[in-house]
Short mmCIF file of C-alpha atoms in Angstrom, two decimals:
data_model
loop_
_atom_site.label_atom_id
_atom_site.label_comp_id
_atom_site.label_asym_id
_atom_site.label_seq_id
_atom_site.Cartn_x
_atom_site.Cartn_y
_atom_site.Cartn_z
CA UNK H 24 31.21 4.15 6.35
CA UNK H 25 29.25 3.53 9.50
CA UNK H 26 29.49 0.11 11.07
CA UNK H 27 26.60 -1.90 9.67
CA UNK H 28 24.70 -4.20 12.02
CA UNK H 29 24.23 -7.75 10.72
CA UNK H 30 21.93 -10.26 12.42
CA UNK H 31 22.90 -13.90 12.00
CA UNK H 32 20.31 -16.52 12.90
CA UNK H 33 21.97 -19.76 13.99
CA UNK H 34 25.32 -20.54 15.67
CA UNK H 35 26.08 -23.73 13.80
CA UNK H 36 28.93 -24.10 11.34
CA UNK H 37 27.46 -21.60 8.85
CA UNK H 38 26.62 -19.06 11.54
CA UNK H 39 30.14 -19.19 12.96
CA UNK H 40 31.63 -18.69 9.50
CA UNK H 41 29.29 -15.82 8.66
CA UNK H 42 30.17 -14.16 11.97
CA UNK H 43 33.91 -14.62 11.49
CA UNK H 44 33.97 -13.15 8.00
CA UNK H 45 31.66 -10.26 8.91
CA UNK H 46 34.02 -9.34 11.74
CA UNK H 47 37.04 -9.58 9.43
CA UNK H 48 35.60 -6.81 7.23
CA UNK H 49 34.49 -4.45 9.96
CA UNK H 50 30.79 -5.30 10.17
CA UNK H 51 29.03 -5.65 13.50
CA UNK H 52 27.45 -9.13 13.68
CA UNK H 53 25.09 -10.35 16.37
CA UNK H 54 24.30 -14.07 16.36
CA UNK H 55 21.13 -15.57 17.84
CA UNK H 56 20.76 -19.22 18.76
CA UNK H 57 18.18 -21.08 20.80
CA UNK H 58 20.73 -23.52 22.23
CA UNK H 59 23.06 -22.88 25.18
CA UNK H 60 26.13 -23.55 23.04
CA UNK H 61 27.44 -23.41 19.48
CA UNK H 62 27.38 -26.28 17.00
CA UNK H 63 23.99 -26.43 15.32
CA UNK H 64 23.38 -30.04 14.27
CA UNK H 65 26.58 -31.02 16.08
CA UNK H 66 25.43 -29.58 19.42
CA UNK H 67 23.38 -32.70 20.15
CA UNK H 68 24.36 -35.91 18.38
CA UNK H 69 23.88 -39.60 18.91
CA UNK H 70 26.73 -41.01 20.96
CA UNK H 71 28.25 -43.06 18.14
CA UNK H 72 27.91 -40.43 15.39
CA UNK H 73 31.08 -39.67 13.45
CA UNK H 74 31.92 -37.44 10.52
CA UNK H 75 30.74 -38.75 7.14
CA UNK H 76 33.56 -37.33 5.04
CA UNK H 77 37.32 -37.31 5.74
CA UNK H 78 38.31 -34.51 8.09
CA UNK H 79 40.62 -32.92 5.47
CA UNK H 80 37.48 -32.22 3.45
CA UNK H 81 35.55 -30.96 6.48
CA UNK H 82 37.70 -28.27 7.99
CA UNK H 83 38.07 -24.50 8.08
CA UNK H 84 40.47 -23.26 5.43
CA UNK H 85 42.50 -21.19 7.92
CA UNK H 86 42.10 -23.40 10.99
CA UNK H 87 43.20 -27.03 10.43
CA UNK H 88 42.28 -29.90 12.69
CA UNK H 89 44.63 -30.26 15.67
CA UNK H 90 47.28 -32.96 15.37
CA UNK H 91 45.79 -34.63 18.44
CA UNK H 92 42.79 -35.72 16.30
CA UNK H 93 44.23 -38.69 14.45
CA UNK H 94 40.98 -40.28 13.29
CA UNK H 95 40.12 -39.72 9.64
CA UNK H 96 36.44 -39.53 10.64
CA UNK H 97 36.30 -37.66 13.98
CA UNK H 98 33.61 -38.30 16.56
CA UNK H 99 30.80 -35.94 17.41
CA UNK H 100 32.64 -34.80 20.54
CA UNK H 101 35.84 -34.12 18.59
CA UNK H 102 33.83 -32.05 16.11
CA UNK H 103 32.24 -30.03 18.93
CA UNK H 104 35.70 -29.40 20.42
CA UNK H 105 37.00 -28.32 17.01
CA UNK H 106 34.14 -25.87 16.50
CA UNK H 107 34.63 -24.50 20.00
CA UNK H 108 38.36 -23.98 19.34
CA UNK H 109 37.57 -22.14 16.11
CA UNK H 110 35.03 -19.87 17.81
CA UNK H 111 37.45 -19.14 20.65
CA UNK H 112 40.41 -18.50 18.33
CA UNK H 113 38.50 -15.88 16.32
CA UNK H 114 36.70 -14.44 19.37
CA UNK H 115 33.22 -15.26 18.10
CA UNK H 116 31.55 -16.26 21.37
CA UNK H 117 31.17 -12.68 22.59
CA UNK H 118 29.01 -11.92 19.55
CA UNK H 119 26.58 -14.78 20.16
CA UNK H 120 23.34 -14.51 22.14
CA UNK H 121 22.53 -17.99 23.41
CA UNK H 122 19.10 -19.06 24.68
CA UNK H 123 17.69 -16.63 22.09
CA UNK H 124 14.90 -17.85 19.85
CA UNK H 125 14.18 -15.74 16.79
CA UNK H 126 10.40 -15.71 16.63
CA UNK H 127 10.18 -13.76 13.40
CA UNK H 128 11.77 -11.20 11.12
CA UNK H 129 9.94 -8.34 9.41
CA UNK H 130 11.16 -5.93 6.75
CA UNK H 131 10.59 -2.21 7.15
CA UNK H 132 11.23 -0.71 3.73
CA UNK H 133 9.97 -0.29 0.14
CA UNK H 134 8.20 -3.07 -1.73
CA UNK H 135 10.26 -5.31 -4.03
CA UNK H 136 7.47 -5.95 -6.55
CA UNK H 137 8.76 -3.59 -9.22
CA UNK H 138 12.51 -3.88 -8.62
CA UNK H 139 14.84 -4.51 -11.54
CA UNK H 140 17.83 -4.62 -9.19
CA UNK H 141 18.15 -6.38 -5.84
CA UNK H 142 17.10 -4.00 -3.05
CA UNK H 143 15.97 -1.60 -5.78
CA UNK H 144 19.47 -0.15 -6.02
CA UNK H 145 21.67 -3.20 -6.44
CA UNK H 146 23.41 -2.22 -3.21
CA UNK H 147 23.41 -4.47 -0.10
CA UNK H 148 22.66 -1.43 2.10
CA UNK H 149 20.16 0.83 0.30
CA UNK H 150 19.15 4.26 1.69
CA UNK H 151 15.87 2.84 2.95
CA UNK H 152 15.18 -0.52 4.54
CA UNK H 153 15.83 -2.27 7.83
CA UNK H 154 15.00 -5.67 9.30
CA UNK H 155 13.30 -6.03 12.66
CA UNK H 156 14.33 -9.25 14.38
CA UNK H 157 12.05 -10.35 17.22
CA UNK H 158 14.00 -12.44 19.73
CA UNK H 159 12.65 -14.29 22.76
CA UNK H 160 14.86 -15.32 25.65
CA UNK H 161 14.20 -18.97 26.46
CA UNK H 162 15.44 -18.34 29.99
CA UNK H 163 13.39 -15.30 30.95
CA UNK H 164 10.54 -15.49 28.38
CA UNK H 165 11.14 -11.80 27.61
CA UNK H 166 11.09 -10.48 24.06
CA UNK H 167 13.32 -7.88 22.42
CA UNK H 168 13.26 -6.44 18.89
CA UNK H 169 16.60 -5.75 17.20
CA UNK H 170 16.72 -3.41 14.18
CA UNK H 171 19.54 -4.35 11.80
CA UNK H 172 20.87 -3.46 8.36
CA UNK H 173 21.17 -7.02 7.05
CA UNK H 174 20.08 -10.54 8.00
CA UNK H 175 21.90 -13.81 7.35
CA UNK H 176 19.84 -16.95 7.93
CA UNK H 177 22.03 -19.90 8.90
CA UNK H 178 19.21 -22.19 9.98
CA UNK H 179 20.25 -25.34 8.14
CA UNK H 180 17.83 -28.01 7.05
CA UNK H 181 18.64 -30.80 9.52
CA UNK H 182 17.39 -29.39 12.79
CA UNK H 183 14.44 -28.03 14.78
CA UNK H 184 11.36 -28.85 12.67
CA UNK H 185 11.03 -32.65 12.47
CA UNK H 186 9.44 -34.33 9.48
CA UNK H 187 6.72 -36.49 11.02
CA UNK H 188 4.88 -38.99 8.77
CA UNK H 189 1.13 -38.45 8.45
CA UNK H 190 -1.45 -41.25 8.65
CA UNK H 191 -5.18 -41.69 8.04
CA UNK H 192 -7.37 -41.70 11.13
CA UNK H 193 -6.99 -44.93 13.09
CA UNK H 194 -3.74 -45.84 11.34
CA UNK H 195 -1.29 -43.60 13.18
CA UNK H 196 0.62 -43.77 16.45
CA UNK H 197 -2.55 -43.08 18.46
CA UNK H 198 -3.47 -46.79 18.10
CA UNK H 199 0.02 -47.95 19.12
CA UNK H 200 0.52 -48.83 22.78
CA UNK H 201 4.28 -48.27 22.59
CA UNK H 202 6.27 -45.05 22.36
CA UNK H 203 6.97 -43.00 19.23
CA UNK H 204 9.65 -40.30 19.05
CA UNK H 205 11.69 -38.49 16.42
CA UNK H 206 15.47 -38.90 16.11
CA UNK H 207 15.79 -35.29 17.30
CA UNK H 208 14.39 -36.33 20.68
CA UNK H 209 16.61 -39.40 20.83
CA UNK H 210 19.74 -37.36 20.04
CA UNK H 211 18.82 -34.86 22.77
CA UNK H 212 18.90 -37.58 25.43
CA UNK H 213 21.90 -38.19 27.61
CA UNK H 214 23.66 -41.38 26.50
CA UNK H 215 22.62 -43.24 29.64
CA UNK H 216 19.02 -42.07 29.33
CA UNK H 217 18.92 -43.13 25.67
CA UNK H 218 20.26 -46.57 26.58
CA UNK H 219 17.61 -47.06 29.25
CA UNK H 220 14.92 -45.84 26.88
CA UNK H 221 15.53 -48.65 24.35
CA UNK H 222 16.99 -51.35 26.62
CA UNK H 223 15.10 -54.63 26.48
CA UNK H 224 12.66 -53.34 23.86
CA UNK H 225 11.90 -54.14 20.26
CA UNK H 226 12.75 -50.99 18.33
CA UNK H 227 11.75 -49.97 14.82
CA UNK H 228 13.83 -47.21 13.24
CA UNK H 229 12.09 -45.57 10.29
CA UNK H 230 14.76 -44.39 7.85
CA UNK H 231 18.08 -45.79 6.61
CA UNK H 232 20.12 -42.62 6.22
CA UNK H 233 23.05 -41.66 8.42
CA UNK H 234 20.90 -40.94 11.49
CA UNK H 235 18.76 -44.07 11.13
CA UNK H 236 21.88 -46.16 10.71
CA UNK H 237 23.53 -44.71 13.83
CA UNK H 238 20.43 -45.19 15.98
CA UNK H 239 19.89 -48.76 14.78
CA UNK H 240 23.47 -49.70 15.54
CA UNK H 241 23.23 -48.27 19.04
CA UNK H 242 19.97 -50.09 19.75
CA UNK H 243 21.26 -53.40 18.40
CA UNK H 244 24.44 -53.16 20.46
CA UNK H 245 22.30 -52.69 23.57
CA UNK H 246 19.64 -55.33 22.87
CA UNK H 247 21.20 -57.93 20.57
CA UNK H 248 19.08 -60.56 18.78
CA UNK H 249 16.88 -61.14 21.84
CA UNK H 250 15.17 -57.81 21.14
CA UNK H 251 15.95 -57.10 17.47
CA UNK H 252 16.06 -53.63 15.97
CA UNK H 253 14.25 -53.23 12.66
CA UNK H 254 15.24 -50.63 10.08
CA UNK H 255 12.24 -49.74 7.94
CA UNK H 256 12.93 -47.76 4.79
CA UNK H 257 11.54 -47.03 1.35
CA UNK H 258 14.50 -47.01 -1.00
CA UNK H 259 18.04 -48.36 -1.15
CA UNK H 260 20.92 -45.90 -1.38
CA UNK H 261 24.62 -46.56 -1.82
CA UNK H 262 26.64 -47.03 1.35
CA UNK H 263 30.38 -46.37 1.30
CA UNK H 264 32.60 -49.01 2.94
CA UNK H 265 35.54 -46.60 2.57
CA UNK H 266 36.61 -43.53 0.60
CA UNK H 267 39.03 -45.33 -1.74
CA UNK H 268 37.26 -47.55 -4.33
CA UNK H 269 39.74 -50.18 -5.51
CA UNK H 270 42.48 -48.15 -3.80
CA UNK H 271 41.73 -44.88 -5.64
CA UNK H 272 40.59 -42.01 -3.38
CA UNK H 273 37.03 -41.03 -4.20
CA UNK H 274 38.14 -37.40 -4.42
CA UNK H 275 40.16 -38.26 -7.56
CA UNK H 276 37.05 -39.76 -9.16
CA UNK H 277 34.47 -37.09 -8.29
CA UNK H 278 36.08 -34.00 -6.79
CA UNK H 279 38.44 -32.65 -9.44
CA UNK H 280 37.97 -30.59 -12.58
CA UNK H 281 38.31 -33.54 -14.92
CA UNK H 282 35.47 -35.38 -13.20
CA UNK H 283 33.28 -32.32 -13.67
CA UNK H 284 33.98 -32.35 -17.40
CA UNK H 285 32.00 -35.61 -17.56
CA UNK H 286 28.70 -34.03 -16.56
CA UNK H 287 26.58 -31.19 -17.87
CA UNK H 288 26.70 -28.03 -15.81
CA UNK H 289 24.42 -25.00 -15.53
CA UNK H 290 25.56 -22.21 -17.85
CA UNK H 291 28.35 -24.36 -19.27
CA UNK H 292 28.46 -23.07 -22.86
CA UNK H 293 28.64 -24.98 -26.15
CA UNK H 294 32.16 -26.46 -25.87
CA UNK H 295 31.74 -27.80 -22.35
CA UNK H 296 28.34 -29.19 -23.33
CA UNK H 297 29.90 -31.11 -26.22
CA UNK H 298 32.69 -32.42 -23.97
CA UNK H 299 30.20 -33.56 -21.33
CA UNK H 300 28.16 -35.37 -23.97
CA UNK H 301 31.20 -37.09 -25.48
CA UNK H 302 32.61 -38.05 -22.06
CA UNK H 303 29.32 -39.22 -20.56
CA UNK H 304 30.18 -42.93 -21.17
CA UNK H 305 33.31 -42.42 -19.07
CA UNK H 306 31.15 -40.95 -16.29
CA UNK H 307 28.95 -44.04 -16.48
CA UNK H 308 32.08 -46.20 -16.27
CA UNK H 309 33.37 -44.38 -13.19
CA UNK H 310 30.04 -44.95 -11.47
CA UNK H 311 30.11 -48.66 -12.30
CA UNK H 312 33.73 -48.84 -11.13
CA UNK H 313 32.75 -47.49 -7.70
CA UNK H 314 29.63 -49.66 -7.53
CA UNK H 315 31.69 -52.80 -8.22
CA UNK H 316 33.97 -51.95 -5.30
CA UNK H 317 31.04 -51.37 -2.98
CA UNK H 318 29.38 -54.66 -3.96
CA UNK H 319 32.69 -56.47 -3.42
CA UNK H 320 33.09 -54.99 0.05
CA UNK H 321 29.47 -55.08 1.21
CA UNK H 322 27.00 -57.99 0.98
CA UNK H 323 24.34 -55.86 -0.72
CA UNK H 324 23.12 -58.64 -2.99
CA UNK H 325 22.87 -61.12 -0.13
CA UNK H 326 20.56 -58.83 1.82
CA UNK H 327 18.72 -57.50 -1.24
CA UNK H 328 19.75 -53.89 -0.72
CA UNK H 329 21.40 -53.09 -4.06
CA UNK H 330 20.20 -49.64 -5.19
CA UNK H 331 18.36 -49.46 -8.51
CA UNK H 332 20.03 -46.19 -9.49
CA UNK H 333 23.65 -45.21 -10.07
CA UNK H 334 26.21 -44.26 -7.47
CA UNK H 335 26.71 -41.01 -9.37
CA UNK H 336 23.09 -40.01 -8.77
CA UNK H 337 23.49 -40.54 -5.04
CA UNK H 338 26.70 -38.52 -4.85
CA UNK H 339 25.13 -35.68 -6.84
CA UNK H 340 22.14 -35.80 -4.47
CA UNK H 341 24.36 -36.02 -1.35
CA UNK H 342 22.54 -39.24 -0.46
CA UNK H 343 25.57 -41.47 0.05
CA UNK H 344 26.26 -42.74 3.55
CA UNK H 345 29.64 -43.77 4.90
CA UNK H 346 29.39 -47.09 6.74
CA UNK H 347 32.07 -47.25 9.46
CA UNK H 348 32.80 -50.68 10.92
CA UNK H 349 30.90 -52.22 8.03
CA UNK H 350 31.61 -55.80 9.07
CA UNK H 351 30.09 -55.19 12.50
CA UNK H 352 26.91 -53.84 10.90
CA UNK H 353 26.35 -56.80 8.61
CA UNK H 354 27.33 -59.21 11.39
CA UNK H 355 24.46 -57.71 13.38
CA UNK H 356 22.16 -58.21 10.39
CA UNK H 357 23.41 -61.79 9.96
CA UNK H 358 22.70 -62.77 13.56
CA UNK H 359 19.33 -61.03 13.66
CA UNK H 360 20.14 -58.08 15.90
CA UNK H 361 19.24 -55.80 12.99
CA UNK H 362 16.48 -56.58 10.52
CA UNK H 363 16.08 -54.72 7.24
CA UNK H 364 12.56 -54.19 5.94
CA UNK H 365 11.63 -52.28 2.80
CA UNK H 366 8.17 -50.80 2.27
CA UNK H 367 6.84 -47.71 0.50
CA UNK H 368 4.29 -47.07 3.23
CA UNK H 369 3.49 -48.22 6.76
CA UNK H 370 0.88 -47.76 9.44
CA UNK H 371 0.45 -48.64 13.10
CA UNK H 372 -1.49 -51.26 14.99
CA UNK H 373 -1.63 -51.73 18.74
CA UNK H 374 1.48 -53.94 18.98
CA UNK H 375 3.67 -52.44 16.29
CA UNK H 376 3.57 -51.40 12.67
CA UNK H 377 2.11 -52.79 9.46
CA UNK H 378 3.98 -52.81 6.14
CA UNK H 379 3.55 -54.03 2.59
CA UNK H 380 1.27 -52.91 -0.23
CA UNK H 381 -1.80 -53.95 1.73
CA UNK H 382 -0.30 -53.30 5.18
CA UNK H 383 -0.80 -56.95 6.09
CA UNK H 384 2.72 -57.72 7.36
CA UNK H 385 3.16 -57.11 11.06
CA UNK H 386 6.35 -55.99 12.79
CA UNK H 387 6.13 -56.08 16.56
CA UNK H 388 7.53 -53.04 18.31
CA UNK H 389 7.63 -51.29 21.65
CA UNK H 390 9.49 -48.20 20.46
CA UNK H 391 9.34 -46.51 17.05
CA UNK H 392 11.95 -43.87 16.23
CA UNK H 393 11.45 -41.66 13.18
CA UNK H 394 14.76 -40.99 11.42
CA UNK H 395 12.77 -39.21 8.73
CA UNK H 396 14.61 -35.92 8.54
CA UNK H 397 13.42 -32.37 9.00
CA UNK H 398 11.22 -29.78 7.31
CA UNK H 399 13.95 -27.31 6.52
CA UNK H 400 11.95 -25.33 3.97
CA UNK H 401 9.09 -24.91 6.43
CA UNK H 402 11.52 -23.60 9.03
CA UNK H 403 12.83 -21.01 6.60
CA UNK H 404 9.36 -19.98 5.49
CA UNK H 405 8.01 -19.59 9.01
CA UNK H 406 10.70 -17.16 10.15
CA UNK H 407 9.31 -14.47 7.84
CA UNK H 408 6.41 -12.47 9.23
CA UNK H 409 5.56 -11.52 5.65
CA UNK H 410 3.57 -14.29 3.95
CA UNK H 411 4.80 -12.92 0.65
CA UNK H 412 8.44 -13.48 1.54
CA UNK H 413 7.50 -16.90 2.88
CA UNK H 414 5.97 -17.83 -0.46
CA UNK H 415 9.10 -16.64 -2.27
CA UNK H 416 11.00 -19.23 -0.22
CA UNK H 417 8.53 -22.13 -0.36
CA UNK H 418 6.60 -21.46 -3.55
CA UNK H 419 8.59 -23.87 -5.73
CA UNK H 420 9.98 -27.42 -5.33
CA UNK H 421 13.29 -26.05 -4.10
CA UNK H 422 14.32 -22.79 -2.43
CA UNK H 423 15.22 -20.48 -5.37
CA UNK H 424 18.46 -18.72 -4.48
CA UNK H 425 21.05 -16.99 -6.65
CA UNK H 426 24.45 -18.56 -5.94
CA UNK H 427 22.44 -20.59 -3.42
CA UNK H 428 22.55 -17.54 -1.13
CA UNK H 429 20.37 -14.65 -2.32
CA UNK H 430 16.69 -14.52 -3.21
CA UNK H 431 16.38 -11.79 -5.87
CA UNK H 432 13.17 -10.38 -4.36
CA UNK H 433 13.97 -10.55 -0.65
CA UNK H 434 15.96 -7.45 0.32
CA UNK H 435 19.03 -7.19 2.52
CA UNK H 436 19.01 -10.87 3.38
CA UNK H 437 21.10 -13.95 2.58
CA UNK H 438 20.82 -17.65 3.36
CA UNK H 439 23.92 -19.74 4.05
CA UNK H 440 24.10 -23.46 4.76
CA UNK H 441 20.78 -24.55 3.28
CA UNK H 442 21.86 -25.86 -0.11
CA UNK H 443 23.79 -29.12 0.33
CA UNK H 444 27.22 -30.32 -0.70
CA UNK H 445 29.50 -33.23 0.15
CA UNK H 446 31.08 -30.99 2.80
CA UNK H 447 28.72 -28.34 4.07
CA UNK H 448 31.44 -26.66 6.13
CA UNK H 449 33.67 -26.22 3.10
CA UNK H 450 30.94 -24.71 0.93
CA UNK H 451 29.51 -22.55 3.73
CA UNK H 452 32.93 -20.97 4.13
CA UNK H 453 33.09 -20.11 0.43
CA UNK H 454 29.60 -18.64 0.60
CA UNK H 455 30.52 -16.57 3.66
CA UNK H 456 33.56 -15.13 1.85
CA UNK H 457 31.42 -14.38 -1.20
CA UNK H 458 28.65 -12.74 0.83
CA UNK H 459 30.98 -10.52 2.82
CA UNK H 460 32.68 -9.44 -0.43
CA UNK H 461 29.23 -8.46 -1.69
CA UNK H 462 28.47 -6.56 1.52
CA UNK H 463 31.71 -4.58 1.34
CA UNK H 464 31.09 -3.64 -2.30
CA UNK H 465 33.76 -5.74 -4.03
CA UNK H 466 31.17 -6.66 -6.68
CA UNK H 467 27.50 -6.11 -7.48
CA UNK H 468 24.79 -8.60 -8.25
CA UNK H 469 23.30 -8.75 -11.75
CA UNK H 470 19.74 -7.67 -12.39
CA UNK H 471 16.82 -9.52 -10.81
CA UNK H 472 15.95 -10.93 -14.25
CA UNK H 473 19.48 -12.27 -14.78
CA UNK H 474 19.59 -13.79 -11.30
CA UNK H 475 16.27 -15.51 -11.90
CA UNK H 476 17.59 -16.89 -15.19
CA UNK H 477 20.64 -18.29 -13.43
CA UNK H 478 18.43 -19.86 -10.74
CA UNK H 479 16.39 -21.60 -13.47
CA UNK H 480 19.59 -22.98 -15.05
CA UNK H 481 20.68 -24.46 -11.72
CA UNK H 482 17.18 -25.77 -11.11
CA UNK H 483 17.21 -27.53 -14.49
CA UNK H 484 20.61 -29.05 -13.72
CA UNK H 485 19.51 -30.32 -10.31
CA UNK H 486 16.28 -31.69 -11.74
CA UNK H 487 18.09 -33.58 -14.49
CA UNK H 488 20.98 -34.85 -12.35
CA UNK H 489 19.19 -35.72 -9.10
CA UNK H 490 15.56 -36.24 -10.18
CA UNK H 491 13.19 -36.47 -7.25
CA UNK H 492 15.91 -35.15 -4.89
CA UNK H 493 16.41 -31.82 -6.64
CA UNK H 494 14.47 -30.07 -3.86
CA UNK H 495 17.58 -30.65 -1.70
CA UNK H 496 19.44 -28.04 -3.81
CA UNK H 497 22.50 -30.25 -3.81
CA UNK H 498 25.68 -29.21 -5.58
CA UNK H 499 27.29 -32.58 -4.85
CA UNK H 500 30.08 -33.48 -7.33
CA UNK H 501 29.91 -29.95 -8.76
CA UNK H 502 31.60 -28.02 -5.96
CA UNK H 503 34.48 -26.77 -8.10
CA UNK H 504 32.22 -25.40 -10.84
CA UNK H 505 30.12 -23.71 -8.17
CA UNK H 506 33.16 -22.25 -6.37
CA UNK H 507 34.49 -20.99 -9.70
CA UNK H 508 31.39 -18.81 -10.04
CA UNK H 509 31.94 -17.40 -6.55
CA UNK H 510 35.62 -16.71 -7.24
CA UNK H 511 34.86 -14.97 -10.54
CA UNK H 512 32.24 -12.80 -8.83
CA UNK H 513 34.84 -11.74 -6.28
CA UNK H 514 37.39 -11.03 -9.03
CA UNK H 515 39.59 -13.86 -7.84
CA UNK H 516 41.46 -16.53 -9.75
CA UNK H 517 39.39 -19.77 -9.65
CA UNK H 518 42.44 -21.87 -10.56
CA UNK H 519 43.85 -22.77 -7.16
CA UNK H 520 46.56 -25.28 -8.11
CA UNK H 521 50.05 -24.89 -9.51
CA UNK H 522 49.98 -25.80 -13.19
CA UNK H 523 47.34 -27.02 -15.67
CA UNK H 524 47.66 -30.74 -14.88
CA UNK H 525 47.26 -30.17 -11.15
CA UNK H 526 44.27 -27.93 -11.77
CA UNK H 527 42.67 -30.56 -13.99
CA UNK H 528 43.33 -33.77 -12.08
CA UNK H 529 44.05 -33.00 -8.43
CA UNK H 530 41.12 -32.91 -5.96
CA UNK H 531 40.01 -29.54 -4.63
CA UNK H 532 39.27 -28.96 -0.95
CA UNK H 533 39.14 -26.29 1.77
CA UNK H 534 42.89 -25.69 1.94
CA UNK H 535 42.94 -24.65 -1.72
CA UNK H 536 40.90 -21.59 -0.76
CA UNK H 537 42.86 -20.54 2.32
CA UNK H 538 44.02 -17.41 0.56
CA UNK H 539 41.74 -15.91 -2.05
CA UNK H 540 43.99 -13.87 -4.29
CA UNK H 541 43.58 -12.56 -7.82
#
C-alpha cells in the first residue's frame, strides 16, 4: 500500500496524538498550526493557570509525567514542558508546519448525497477523492495548496474564535470609555504586560468558569480591595475544593463501571436500562453526598452561590471547576478584593456596566474582560469551503459525529478533540487509536443510516443528561461506556482490569489503555 498523506489541522494535544498514531502505522502526517509552537490551548495561558484534573488522569498512556513534577495539578508551564517532551520523544516536531494558517479545505471527489456507506465505499481511502488544504504562511504571507488523502481536524473548541456578547445599539462597549478585551487577548500578554494592563484599575471579569476565575484572582492579587475586581456571571456552577469528597476520591464515585450503571446510556439495552432506573436513587444520593462535602468546605451559602442543579449534571456537562487555594479565593471575596455579581444580562454605560432585570444597577469599571468562551462550532464550520459541509457541521444544536469523530456525510475526514470529557487528553488518545485503526482497515464503519441512528441516540442522551449544555457534546461521567464502544470497534477487550470486582469498582484512566490487546 502506498504511503497515504494525512493532513492534521492543529498542533495541540489532539493534533500531537493524531500525528503520533498516524506515524506508528506508516501513514505520512503533516500538521499545520498557526502558532510558533505546539500546545494548542496550553501554548498561551494565564500565569496562574493550573491543570483542572489530577495529572494521573491527564497524561499520555505510554508517556507518564516525569517524577520531577510532584504537583497533583501541574502549572501551565509544566504542562507545556510535558507536551514538548512527548513531541520530542516521538519525533513529532519534524512533521509540524508552524506559522501555517489553514485558510480552507475543499473536497475534490464524488458527491455524498446518495451514499449508503461512508465515502461511498465504506473505505477510508476510496478510489476517488482528495482534499485540497489551502495554507497561508503567517511569516511570508504566501499561500500553498496541499493535496492529501485524509484530513483530521484537531481545532478544539476553546481557542481562536472568541465568543463576544452582542448588544443593542448604544448599549455596547462603544459607549464605554474604558477598555474591553477577551480572555484570549489577556492570556496572550506577557505576565508583566498583563499586570500593568490591570494595575490600579477596577476590573470586571464576565464569566465564572475556569478562565474567569483565574483572571479574577490575578487581578485581585494585583489590586486588592482598593480597586476591586468584579466577577459577573449568569449561573452558579459547582466548584470543587478538592478531588476527594469526604475522603473518597471522586474517581471512585463517578469514573468506574459501577457509577455508570446508575445512569442511562445511549444504546444500553433493556437490562442496563432497568438497572439504571432501579439505581437512579443511589445516583441522586451520590450527588447529594458530593454536594454536602462541597458546601462544608466552601462558603457557598454565605455568598449566595449555591447552584440550583445537581453536581451530577455539572460533571456530565464538564462544567465543574476545581478551586485551588480555595481559602485564599473566599478571603479575597470577604475583604472586598473580589465581588460576585449575578445577572442574566448586562450592558455598558460610559463609566462601567449595568446589570439587573432593568439594567439599573451600576458597576464602575475601567477594564472589562470577557471570559465568555469561544465559538468552536463556527470555527469548524468556517474551515470548509463547501457551504454544504459547513451546514452538516453546524446545522443542529451540536456537531453530529459518529463516535464523536466522523460525520457520516463528510468524506475522508475526522474530527478529534471537539467533544468534551473530564480529561480531553485521555479521550483524544483513545479517539486517535480508534481512527488510525479505521484508516489501516482493522474495522469498517456501519452504514450511513446506522451511524446517523447512533448519533441520534447519543444526542438524546446528552439532551436528557445535560439539558441546555448538550451542544457541548460532553461525555463526562460516561468515558468508560464510550471507550468500550471504541474498543469493541477495534476488536479489543474493553475490560482493562484484572478480575470482575476490579473492572466494576476501580476507576479507569489513561494507563488502563496503555496496551490495547484483544
